[in-house]
mmCIF file of C-alpha atoms and ligand atoms in Angstrom:
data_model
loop_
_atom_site.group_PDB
_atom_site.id
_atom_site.type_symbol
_atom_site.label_atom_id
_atom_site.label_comp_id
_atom_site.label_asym_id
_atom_site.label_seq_id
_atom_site.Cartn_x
_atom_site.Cartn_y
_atom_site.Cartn_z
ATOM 1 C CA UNK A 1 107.628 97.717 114.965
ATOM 2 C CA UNK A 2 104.945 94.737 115.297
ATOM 3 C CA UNK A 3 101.766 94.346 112.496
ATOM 4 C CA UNK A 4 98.755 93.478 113.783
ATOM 5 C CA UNK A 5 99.928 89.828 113.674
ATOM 6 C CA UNK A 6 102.921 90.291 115.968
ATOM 7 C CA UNK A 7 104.690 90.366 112.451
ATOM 8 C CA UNK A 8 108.475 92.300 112.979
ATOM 9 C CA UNK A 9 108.482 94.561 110.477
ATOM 10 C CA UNK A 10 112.351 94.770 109.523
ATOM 11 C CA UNK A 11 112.718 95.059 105.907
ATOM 12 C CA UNK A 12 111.591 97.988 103.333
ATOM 13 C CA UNK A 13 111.814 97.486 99.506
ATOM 14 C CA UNK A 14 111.916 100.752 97.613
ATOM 15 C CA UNK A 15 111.414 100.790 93.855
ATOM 16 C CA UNK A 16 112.997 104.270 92.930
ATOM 17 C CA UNK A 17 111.562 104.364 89.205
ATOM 18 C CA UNK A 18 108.615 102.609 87.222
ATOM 19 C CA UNK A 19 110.511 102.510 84.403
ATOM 20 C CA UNK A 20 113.229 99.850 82.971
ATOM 21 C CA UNK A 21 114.955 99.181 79.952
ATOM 22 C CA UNK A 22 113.889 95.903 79.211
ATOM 23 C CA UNK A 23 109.866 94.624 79.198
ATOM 24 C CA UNK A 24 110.240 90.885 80.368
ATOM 25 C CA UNK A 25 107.273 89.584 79.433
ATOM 26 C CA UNK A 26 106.054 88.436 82.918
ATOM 27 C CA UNK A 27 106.639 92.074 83.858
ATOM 28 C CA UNK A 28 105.146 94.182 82.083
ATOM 29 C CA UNK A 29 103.044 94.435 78.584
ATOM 30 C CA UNK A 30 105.145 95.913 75.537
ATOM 31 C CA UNK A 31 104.184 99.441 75.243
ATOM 32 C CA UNK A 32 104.078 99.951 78.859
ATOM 33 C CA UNK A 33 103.174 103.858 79.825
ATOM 34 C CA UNK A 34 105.474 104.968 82.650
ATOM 35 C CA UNK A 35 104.567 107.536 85.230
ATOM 36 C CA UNK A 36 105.452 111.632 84.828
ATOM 37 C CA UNK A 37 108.477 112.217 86.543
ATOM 38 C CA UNK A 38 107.262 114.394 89.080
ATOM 39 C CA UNK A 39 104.996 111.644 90.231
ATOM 40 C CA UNK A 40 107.928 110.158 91.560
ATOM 41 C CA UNK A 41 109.534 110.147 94.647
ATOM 42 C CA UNK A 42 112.759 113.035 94.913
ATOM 43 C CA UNK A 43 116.049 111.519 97.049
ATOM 44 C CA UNK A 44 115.195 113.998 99.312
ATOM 45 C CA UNK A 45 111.448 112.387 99.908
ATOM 46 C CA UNK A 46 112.644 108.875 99.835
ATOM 47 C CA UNK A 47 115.583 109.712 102.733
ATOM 48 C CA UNK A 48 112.492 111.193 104.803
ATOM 49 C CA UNK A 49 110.499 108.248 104.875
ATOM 50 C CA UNK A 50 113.529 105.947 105.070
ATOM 51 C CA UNK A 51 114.458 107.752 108.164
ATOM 52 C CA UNK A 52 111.386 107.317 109.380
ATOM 53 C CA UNK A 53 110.918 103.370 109.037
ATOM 54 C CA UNK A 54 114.755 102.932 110.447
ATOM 55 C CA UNK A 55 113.739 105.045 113.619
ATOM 56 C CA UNK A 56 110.660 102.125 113.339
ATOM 57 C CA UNK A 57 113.310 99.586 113.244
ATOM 58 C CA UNK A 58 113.786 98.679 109.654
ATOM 59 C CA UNK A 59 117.151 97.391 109.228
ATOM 60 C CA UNK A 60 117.083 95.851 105.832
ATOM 61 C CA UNK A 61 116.518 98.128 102.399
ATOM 62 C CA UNK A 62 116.462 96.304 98.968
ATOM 63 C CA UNK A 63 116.659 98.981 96.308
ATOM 64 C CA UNK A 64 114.581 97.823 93.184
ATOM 65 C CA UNK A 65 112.161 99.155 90.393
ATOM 66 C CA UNK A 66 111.154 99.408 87.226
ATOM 67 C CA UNK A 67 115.200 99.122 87.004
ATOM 68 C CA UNK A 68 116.650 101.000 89.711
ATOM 69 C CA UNK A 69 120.366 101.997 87.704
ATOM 70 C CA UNK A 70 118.078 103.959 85.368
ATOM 71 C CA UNK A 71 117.135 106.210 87.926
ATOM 72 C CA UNK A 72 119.343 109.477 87.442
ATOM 73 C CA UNK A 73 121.856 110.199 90.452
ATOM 74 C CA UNK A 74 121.614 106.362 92.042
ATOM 75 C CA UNK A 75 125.154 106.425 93.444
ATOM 76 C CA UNK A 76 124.530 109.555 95.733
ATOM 77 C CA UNK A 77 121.128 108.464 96.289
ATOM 78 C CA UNK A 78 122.750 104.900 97.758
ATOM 79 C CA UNK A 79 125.744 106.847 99.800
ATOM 80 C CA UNK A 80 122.733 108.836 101.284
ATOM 81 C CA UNK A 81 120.870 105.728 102.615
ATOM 82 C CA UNK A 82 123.368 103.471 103.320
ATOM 83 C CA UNK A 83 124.831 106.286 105.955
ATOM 84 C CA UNK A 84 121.384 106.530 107.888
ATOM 85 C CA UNK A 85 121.962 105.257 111.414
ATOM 86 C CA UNK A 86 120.218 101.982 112.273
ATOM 87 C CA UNK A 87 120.001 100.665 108.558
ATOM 88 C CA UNK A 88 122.465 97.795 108.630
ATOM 89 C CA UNK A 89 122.066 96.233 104.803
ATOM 90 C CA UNK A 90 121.752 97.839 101.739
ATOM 91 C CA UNK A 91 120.592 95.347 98.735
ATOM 92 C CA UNK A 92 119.817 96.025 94.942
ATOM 93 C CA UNK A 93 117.540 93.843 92.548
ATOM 94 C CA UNK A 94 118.795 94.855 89.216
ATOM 95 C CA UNK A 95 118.415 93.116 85.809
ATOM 96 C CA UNK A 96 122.105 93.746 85.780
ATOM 97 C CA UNK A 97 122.779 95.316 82.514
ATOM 98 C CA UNK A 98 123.934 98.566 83.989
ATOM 99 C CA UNK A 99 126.676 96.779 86.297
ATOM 100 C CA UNK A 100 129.545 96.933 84.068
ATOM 101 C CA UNK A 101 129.237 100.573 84.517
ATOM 102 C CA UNK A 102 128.239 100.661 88.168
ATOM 103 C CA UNK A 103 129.070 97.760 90.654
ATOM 104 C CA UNK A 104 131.957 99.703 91.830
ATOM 105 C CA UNK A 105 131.003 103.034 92.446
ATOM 106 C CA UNK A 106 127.641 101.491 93.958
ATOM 107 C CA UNK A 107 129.742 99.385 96.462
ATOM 108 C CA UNK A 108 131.943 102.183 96.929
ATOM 109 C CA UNK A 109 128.653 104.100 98.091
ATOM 110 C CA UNK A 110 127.531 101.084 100.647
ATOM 111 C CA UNK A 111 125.791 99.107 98.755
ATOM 112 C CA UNK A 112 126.644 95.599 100.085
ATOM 113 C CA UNK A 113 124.807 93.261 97.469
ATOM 114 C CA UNK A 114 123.200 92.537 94.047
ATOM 115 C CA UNK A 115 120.617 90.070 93.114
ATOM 116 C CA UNK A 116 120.580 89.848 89.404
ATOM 117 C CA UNK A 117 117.681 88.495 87.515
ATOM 118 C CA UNK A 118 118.606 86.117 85.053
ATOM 119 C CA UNK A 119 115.853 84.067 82.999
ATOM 120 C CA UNK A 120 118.021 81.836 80.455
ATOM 121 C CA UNK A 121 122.096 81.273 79.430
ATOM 122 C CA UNK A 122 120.909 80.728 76.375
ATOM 123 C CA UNK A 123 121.150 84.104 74.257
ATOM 124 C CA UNK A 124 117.948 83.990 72.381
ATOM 125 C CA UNK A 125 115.656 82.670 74.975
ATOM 126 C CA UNK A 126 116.983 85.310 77.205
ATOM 127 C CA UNK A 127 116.374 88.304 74.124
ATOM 128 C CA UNK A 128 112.871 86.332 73.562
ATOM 129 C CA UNK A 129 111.611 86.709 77.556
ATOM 130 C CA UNK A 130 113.042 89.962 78.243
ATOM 131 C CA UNK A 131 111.852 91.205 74.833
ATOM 132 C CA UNK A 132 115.949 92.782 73.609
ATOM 133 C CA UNK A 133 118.125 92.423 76.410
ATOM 134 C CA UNK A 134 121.023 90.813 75.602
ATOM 135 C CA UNK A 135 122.667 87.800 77.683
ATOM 136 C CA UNK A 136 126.219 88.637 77.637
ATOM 137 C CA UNK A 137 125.698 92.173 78.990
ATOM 138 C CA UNK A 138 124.189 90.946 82.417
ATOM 139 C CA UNK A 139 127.425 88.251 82.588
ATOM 140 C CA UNK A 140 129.392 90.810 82.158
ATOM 141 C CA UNK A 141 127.600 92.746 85.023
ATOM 142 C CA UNK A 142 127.598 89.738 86.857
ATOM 143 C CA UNK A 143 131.556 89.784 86.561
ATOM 144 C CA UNK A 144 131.274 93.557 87.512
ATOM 145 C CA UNK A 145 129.641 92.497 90.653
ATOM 146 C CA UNK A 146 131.588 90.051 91.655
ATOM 147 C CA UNK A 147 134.835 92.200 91.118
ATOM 148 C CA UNK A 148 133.500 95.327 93.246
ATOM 149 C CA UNK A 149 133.019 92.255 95.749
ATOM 150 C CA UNK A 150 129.003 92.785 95.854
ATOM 151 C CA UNK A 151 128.559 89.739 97.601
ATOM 152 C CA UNK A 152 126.902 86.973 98.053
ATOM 153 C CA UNK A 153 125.018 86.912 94.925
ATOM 154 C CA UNK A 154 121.850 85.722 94.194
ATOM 155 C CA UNK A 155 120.193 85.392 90.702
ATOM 156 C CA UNK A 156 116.129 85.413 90.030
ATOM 157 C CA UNK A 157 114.792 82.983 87.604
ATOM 158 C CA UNK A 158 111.636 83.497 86.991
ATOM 159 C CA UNK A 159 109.810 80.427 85.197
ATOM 160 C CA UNK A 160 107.177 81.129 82.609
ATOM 161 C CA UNK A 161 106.047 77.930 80.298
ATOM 162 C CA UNK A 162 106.727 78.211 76.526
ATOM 163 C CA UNK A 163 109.582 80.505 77.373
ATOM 164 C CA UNK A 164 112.093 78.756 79.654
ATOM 165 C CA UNK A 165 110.953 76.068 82.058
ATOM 166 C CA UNK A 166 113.934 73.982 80.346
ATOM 167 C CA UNK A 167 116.161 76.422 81.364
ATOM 168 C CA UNK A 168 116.124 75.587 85.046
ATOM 169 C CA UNK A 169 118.521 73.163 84.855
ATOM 170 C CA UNK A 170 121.540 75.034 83.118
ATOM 171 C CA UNK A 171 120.926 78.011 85.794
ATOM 172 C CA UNK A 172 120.589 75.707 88.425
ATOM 173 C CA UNK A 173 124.017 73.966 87.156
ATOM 174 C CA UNK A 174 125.601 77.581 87.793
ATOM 175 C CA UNK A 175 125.393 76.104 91.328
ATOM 176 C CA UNK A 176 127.663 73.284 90.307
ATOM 177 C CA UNK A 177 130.443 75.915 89.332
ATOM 178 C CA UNK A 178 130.155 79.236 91.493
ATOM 179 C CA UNK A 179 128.662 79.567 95.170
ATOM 180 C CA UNK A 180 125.890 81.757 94.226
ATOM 181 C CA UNK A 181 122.727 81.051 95.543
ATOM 182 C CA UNK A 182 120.143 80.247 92.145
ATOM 183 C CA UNK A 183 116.843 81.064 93.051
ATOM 184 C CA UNK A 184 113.367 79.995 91.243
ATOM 185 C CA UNK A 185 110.520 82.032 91.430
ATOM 186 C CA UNK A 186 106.917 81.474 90.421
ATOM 187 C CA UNK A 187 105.263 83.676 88.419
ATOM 188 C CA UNK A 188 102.321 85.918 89.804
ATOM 189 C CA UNK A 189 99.795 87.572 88.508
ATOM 190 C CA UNK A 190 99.034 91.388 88.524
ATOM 191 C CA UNK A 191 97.134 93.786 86.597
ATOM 192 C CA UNK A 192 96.538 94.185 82.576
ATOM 193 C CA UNK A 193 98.853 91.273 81.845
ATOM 194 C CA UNK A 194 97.581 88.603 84.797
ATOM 195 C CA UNK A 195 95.998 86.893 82.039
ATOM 196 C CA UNK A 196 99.475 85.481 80.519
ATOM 197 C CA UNK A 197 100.993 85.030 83.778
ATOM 198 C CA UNK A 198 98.508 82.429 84.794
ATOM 199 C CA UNK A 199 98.422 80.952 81.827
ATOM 200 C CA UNK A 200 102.147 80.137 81.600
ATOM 201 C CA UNK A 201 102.568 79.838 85.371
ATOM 202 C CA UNK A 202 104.636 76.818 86.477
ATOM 203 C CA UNK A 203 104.655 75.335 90.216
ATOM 204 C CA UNK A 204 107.914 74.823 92.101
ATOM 205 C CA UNK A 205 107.534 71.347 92.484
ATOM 206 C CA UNK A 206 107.297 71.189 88.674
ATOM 207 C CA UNK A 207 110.697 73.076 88.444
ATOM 208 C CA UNK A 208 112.306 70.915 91.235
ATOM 209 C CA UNK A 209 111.644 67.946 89.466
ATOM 210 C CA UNK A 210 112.786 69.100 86.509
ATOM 211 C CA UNK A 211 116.276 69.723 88.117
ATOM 212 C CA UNK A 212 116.385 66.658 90.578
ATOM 213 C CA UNK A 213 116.034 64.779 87.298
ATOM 214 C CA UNK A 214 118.531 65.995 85.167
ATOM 215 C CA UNK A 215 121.162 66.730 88.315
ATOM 216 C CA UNK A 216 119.966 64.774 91.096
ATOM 217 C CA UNK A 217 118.511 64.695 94.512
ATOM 218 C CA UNK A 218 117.972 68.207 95.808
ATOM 219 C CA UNK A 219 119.230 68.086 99.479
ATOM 220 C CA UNK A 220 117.436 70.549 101.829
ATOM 221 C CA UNK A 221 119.511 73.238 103.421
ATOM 222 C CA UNK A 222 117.915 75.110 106.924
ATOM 223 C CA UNK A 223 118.499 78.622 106.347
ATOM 224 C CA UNK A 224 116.772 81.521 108.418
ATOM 225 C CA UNK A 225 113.541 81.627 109.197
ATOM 226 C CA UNK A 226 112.941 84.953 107.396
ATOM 227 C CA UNK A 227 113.811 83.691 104.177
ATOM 228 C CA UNK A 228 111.105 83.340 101.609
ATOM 229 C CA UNK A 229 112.936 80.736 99.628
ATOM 230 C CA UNK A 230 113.518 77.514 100.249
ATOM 231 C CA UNK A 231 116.650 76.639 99.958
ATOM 232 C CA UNK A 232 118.501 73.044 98.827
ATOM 233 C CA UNK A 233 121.935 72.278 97.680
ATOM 234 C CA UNK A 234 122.994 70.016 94.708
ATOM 235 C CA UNK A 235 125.312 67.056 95.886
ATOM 236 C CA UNK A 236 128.504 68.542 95.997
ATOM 237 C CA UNK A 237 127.688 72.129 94.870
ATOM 238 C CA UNK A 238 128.928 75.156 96.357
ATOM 239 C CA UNK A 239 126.273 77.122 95.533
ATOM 240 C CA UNK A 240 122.734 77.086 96.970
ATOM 241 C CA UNK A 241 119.148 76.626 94.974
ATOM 242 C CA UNK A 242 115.918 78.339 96.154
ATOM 243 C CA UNK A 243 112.731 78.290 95.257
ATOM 244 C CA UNK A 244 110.276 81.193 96.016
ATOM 245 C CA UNK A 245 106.344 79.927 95.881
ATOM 246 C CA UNK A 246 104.216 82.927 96.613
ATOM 247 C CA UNK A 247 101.594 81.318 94.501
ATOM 248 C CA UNK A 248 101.190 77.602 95.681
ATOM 249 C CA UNK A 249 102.903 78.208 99.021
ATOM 250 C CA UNK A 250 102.191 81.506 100.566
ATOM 251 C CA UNK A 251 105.048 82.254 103.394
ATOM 252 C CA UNK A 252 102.844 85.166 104.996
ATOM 253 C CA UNK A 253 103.973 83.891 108.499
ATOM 254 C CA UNK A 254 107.648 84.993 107.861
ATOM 255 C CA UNK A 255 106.737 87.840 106.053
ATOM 256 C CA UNK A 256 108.107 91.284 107.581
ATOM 257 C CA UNK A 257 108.202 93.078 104.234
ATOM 258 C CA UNK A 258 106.885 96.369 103.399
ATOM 259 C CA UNK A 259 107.267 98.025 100.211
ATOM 260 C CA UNK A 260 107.629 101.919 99.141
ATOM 261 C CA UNK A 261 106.074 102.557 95.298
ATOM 262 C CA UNK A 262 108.532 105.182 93.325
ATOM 263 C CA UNK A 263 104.948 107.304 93.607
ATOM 264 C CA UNK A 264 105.609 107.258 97.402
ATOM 265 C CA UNK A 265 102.852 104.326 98.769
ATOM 266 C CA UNK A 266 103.229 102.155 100.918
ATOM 267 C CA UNK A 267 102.186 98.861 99.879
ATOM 268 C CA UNK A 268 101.672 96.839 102.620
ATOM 269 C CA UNK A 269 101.387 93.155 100.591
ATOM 270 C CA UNK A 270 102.813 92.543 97.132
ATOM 271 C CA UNK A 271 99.613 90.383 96.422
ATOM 272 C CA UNK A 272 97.468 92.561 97.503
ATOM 273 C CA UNK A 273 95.969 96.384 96.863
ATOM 274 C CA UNK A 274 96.034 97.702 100.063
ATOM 275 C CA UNK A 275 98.553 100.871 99.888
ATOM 276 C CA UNK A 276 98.371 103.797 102.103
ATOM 277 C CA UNK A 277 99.523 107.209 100.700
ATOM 278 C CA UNK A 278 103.002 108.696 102.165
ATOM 279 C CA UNK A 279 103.623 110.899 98.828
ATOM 280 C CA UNK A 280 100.370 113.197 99.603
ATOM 281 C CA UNK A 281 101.901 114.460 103.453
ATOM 282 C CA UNK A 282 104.853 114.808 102.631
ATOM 283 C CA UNK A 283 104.527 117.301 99.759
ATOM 284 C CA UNK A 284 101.666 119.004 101.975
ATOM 285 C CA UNK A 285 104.509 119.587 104.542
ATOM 286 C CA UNK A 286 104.041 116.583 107.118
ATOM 287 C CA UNK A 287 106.769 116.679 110.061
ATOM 288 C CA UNK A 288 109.149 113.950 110.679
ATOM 289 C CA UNK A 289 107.359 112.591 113.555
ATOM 290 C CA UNK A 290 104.008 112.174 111.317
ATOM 291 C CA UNK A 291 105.299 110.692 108.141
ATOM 292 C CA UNK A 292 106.555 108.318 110.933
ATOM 293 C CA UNK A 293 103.459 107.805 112.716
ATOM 294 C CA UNK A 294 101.742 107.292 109.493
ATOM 295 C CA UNK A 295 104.153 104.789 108.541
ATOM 296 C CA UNK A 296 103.911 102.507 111.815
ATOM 297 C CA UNK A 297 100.056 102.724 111.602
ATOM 298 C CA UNK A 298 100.183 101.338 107.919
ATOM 299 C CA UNK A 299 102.516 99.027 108.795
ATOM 300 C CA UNK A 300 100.267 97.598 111.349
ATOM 301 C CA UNK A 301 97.414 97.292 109.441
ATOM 302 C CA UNK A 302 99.463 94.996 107.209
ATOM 303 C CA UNK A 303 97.180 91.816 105.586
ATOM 304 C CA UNK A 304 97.898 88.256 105.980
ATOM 305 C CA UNK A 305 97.264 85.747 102.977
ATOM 306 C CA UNK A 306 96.534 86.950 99.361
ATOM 307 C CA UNK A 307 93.474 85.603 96.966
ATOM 308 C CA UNK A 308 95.035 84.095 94.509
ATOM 309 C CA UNK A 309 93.063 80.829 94.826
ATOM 310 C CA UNK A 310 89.812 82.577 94.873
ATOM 311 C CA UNK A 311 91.245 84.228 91.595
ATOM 312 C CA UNK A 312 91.010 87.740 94.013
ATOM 313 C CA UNK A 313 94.297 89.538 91.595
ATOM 314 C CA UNK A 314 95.712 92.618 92.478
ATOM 315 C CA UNK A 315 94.486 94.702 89.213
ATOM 316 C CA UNK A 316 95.922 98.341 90.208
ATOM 317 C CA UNK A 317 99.618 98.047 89.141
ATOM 318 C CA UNK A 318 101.651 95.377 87.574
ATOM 319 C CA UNK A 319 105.391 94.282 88.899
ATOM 320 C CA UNK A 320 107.671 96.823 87.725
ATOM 321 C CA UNK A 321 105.060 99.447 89.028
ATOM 322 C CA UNK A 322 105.594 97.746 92.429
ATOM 323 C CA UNK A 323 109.222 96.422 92.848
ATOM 324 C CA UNK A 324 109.947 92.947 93.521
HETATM 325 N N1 SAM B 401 114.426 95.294 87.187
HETATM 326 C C1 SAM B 401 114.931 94.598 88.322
HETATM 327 C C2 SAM B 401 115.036 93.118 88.045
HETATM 328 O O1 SAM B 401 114.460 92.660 87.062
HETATM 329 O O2 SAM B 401 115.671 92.448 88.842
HETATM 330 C C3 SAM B 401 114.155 94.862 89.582
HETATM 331 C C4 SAM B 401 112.655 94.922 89.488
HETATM 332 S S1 SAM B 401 111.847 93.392 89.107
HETATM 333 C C5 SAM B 401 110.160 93.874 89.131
HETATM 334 C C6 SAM B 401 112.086 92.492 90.614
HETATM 335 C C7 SAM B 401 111.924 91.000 90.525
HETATM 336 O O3 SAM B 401 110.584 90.698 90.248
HETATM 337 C C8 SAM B 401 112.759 90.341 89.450
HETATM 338 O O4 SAM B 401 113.508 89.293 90.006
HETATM 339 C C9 SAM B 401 111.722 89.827 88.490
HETATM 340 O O5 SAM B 401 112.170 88.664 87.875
HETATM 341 C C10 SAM B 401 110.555 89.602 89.408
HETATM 342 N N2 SAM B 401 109.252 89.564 88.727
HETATM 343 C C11 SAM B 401 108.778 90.413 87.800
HETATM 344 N N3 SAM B 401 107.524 90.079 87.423
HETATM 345 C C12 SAM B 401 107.183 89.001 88.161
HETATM 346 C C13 SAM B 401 105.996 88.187 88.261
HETATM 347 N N4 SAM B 401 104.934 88.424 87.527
HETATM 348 N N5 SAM B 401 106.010 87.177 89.150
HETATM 349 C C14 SAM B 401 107.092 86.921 89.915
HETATM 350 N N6 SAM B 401 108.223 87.636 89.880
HETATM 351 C C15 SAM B 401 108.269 88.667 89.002
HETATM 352 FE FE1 SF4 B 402 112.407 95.424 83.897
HETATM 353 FE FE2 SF4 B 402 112.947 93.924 86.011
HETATM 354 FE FE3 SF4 B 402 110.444 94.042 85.035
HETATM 355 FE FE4 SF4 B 402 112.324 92.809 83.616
HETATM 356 S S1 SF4 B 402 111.579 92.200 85.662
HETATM 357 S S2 SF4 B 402 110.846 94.315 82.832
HETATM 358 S S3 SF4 B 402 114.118 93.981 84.095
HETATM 359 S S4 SF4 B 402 111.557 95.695 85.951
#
């Protein structure tokens, strides 16, 4: 399945709940209102229109949210999609606090990876930017994962300024010790709190620096062409460092990435509005064959290249209310 571009379209992020149990301040605001339940997405709907995109030649599904272990009856859910024929990875984005609890039942279901966000090692930064989570629960998930052999892992730092732009060089030092792959993201803007975001925004080549300074040169690594980071290595390190620059380097051109609301649209650009409605048809009854069709015609009407330096910001949802 091509976009209008001659884009593959390979990859389908599905955020199975809105709603999270921690408020990271480039996430969401404090007293964020979640959707009614029955707004959201059943298994049974999300299987459907999975289905329907691996028929379409998805092969990729990244499970995210809001916090996708909060969602009620996530194992099953996973067993259910990881057996659909034709979908070949299963991935989770996760904040990582429910691990301890879940890694292995979730790998026992199919899932086949984790990337954990992680913000700060230092305990109260990391309470301070995620509002009360606590560090030491997502190492211990992190351990989790690693023990249920969810592997490779990957960790998300995102950098906000005034919170922990500092802290880019102990996570990137992780690289130094373990072979995970540390990746830097910059911060993007969305909705009721796009005001902070750019505010405390910080480039990659800010962060870089940063690290190259206090660890040394950053030596580039080729990696795969459909990867949005990219991707260096520390002298020496086993692990890898990434940096992911929606905001001062778009990578539309690689981009084969659609992504499934928990309110059942498709949204067809992270940094962008444009959604088309699968949750409507399929509670009115739609067949198989036309939640598919309606899926490949979204997907080809997929946008290239967001507004961000015309200060054109999505406004309808914010992260969490998208998934990652
Ligand atoms: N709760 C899970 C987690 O935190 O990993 C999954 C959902 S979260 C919305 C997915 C990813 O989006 C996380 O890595 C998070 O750090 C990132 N994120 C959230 N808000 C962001 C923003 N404004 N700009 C860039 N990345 C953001
Ligand atoms: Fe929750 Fe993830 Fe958003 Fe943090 S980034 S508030 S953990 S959804």
């Amino acid at each position: 399945m091509q976009d209008q571009y001659g884009r593959e379209i390979r990859d389908l992020r599905i955020s199975l709940t809105d709603r999270c149990n921690l408020r990271c301040v480039y996430c969401m605001p404090e007293e964020m209102v979640f959707k009614p339940r029955e707004e959201l997405l059943t298994d049974d709907e999300i299987l459907i229109v999975m289905r329907a995109a691996a028929d379409l030649g998805v092969r990729k599904v990244r499970l995210t949210g809001g916090e996708p272990t909060v969602r009620p009856g996530l194992v099953d859910l996973v067993r259910r999609i990881a057996a659909i024929p034709g979908i070949g990875d299963v991935a989770m984005t996760t904040n990582g606090i429910r691990l301890t609890q879940l890694a292995r039942p979730l790998a026992e279901a199919g899932l086949d990876r984790v990337n954990v966000s992680l913000d700060s090692l230092d305990a109260e930064k990391f309470r301070r930017i995620t509002r009360w989570g606590r560090l030491q629960d997502v190492l211990d998930g992190l351990d989790a994962a690693r023990a249920a052999g969810l592997s490779p892992i990957k960790l998300n730092a995102v950098v906000v300024r005034g919170y922990n732009e500092g802290e880019v060089v102990d996570l990137a030092g992780l690289t130094l010790r373990h072979e995970w792959a540390v990746r830097f993201i910059e911060m993007m803007p969305f909705g009721s709190v796009a005001g902070f975001q750019q505010s405390a925004y910080v480039p990659s080549t800010e962060t870089m620096a940063r690290i190259a300074a206090a660890l040394g040169p950053l030596e580039p690594i080729d990696v795969s062409g459909y990867d949005p980071a990219r991707t260096y290595r520390l002298r020496g390190a086993p692990g890898t460092l990434g940096f992911i620059s929606a905001v001062s380097q778009p990578f539309c051109a690689q981009c084969g990435r659609l992504r499934l609301t928990a309110d059942g649209k498709l949204r067809l650009c992270l940094l962008r509005d444009d959604e088309a409605d699968l949750r409507t048809p399929l509670r009115a009854g739609a067949s198989f064959e036309e939640i598919r069709e309606r899926f490949r015609a979204a997907a080809y009407r997929k946008p290239w290249g967001h507004g961000l330096a015309r200060n054109v910001i999505p406004r309808r949802r914010v992260m969490s209310q998208i998934g990652g």
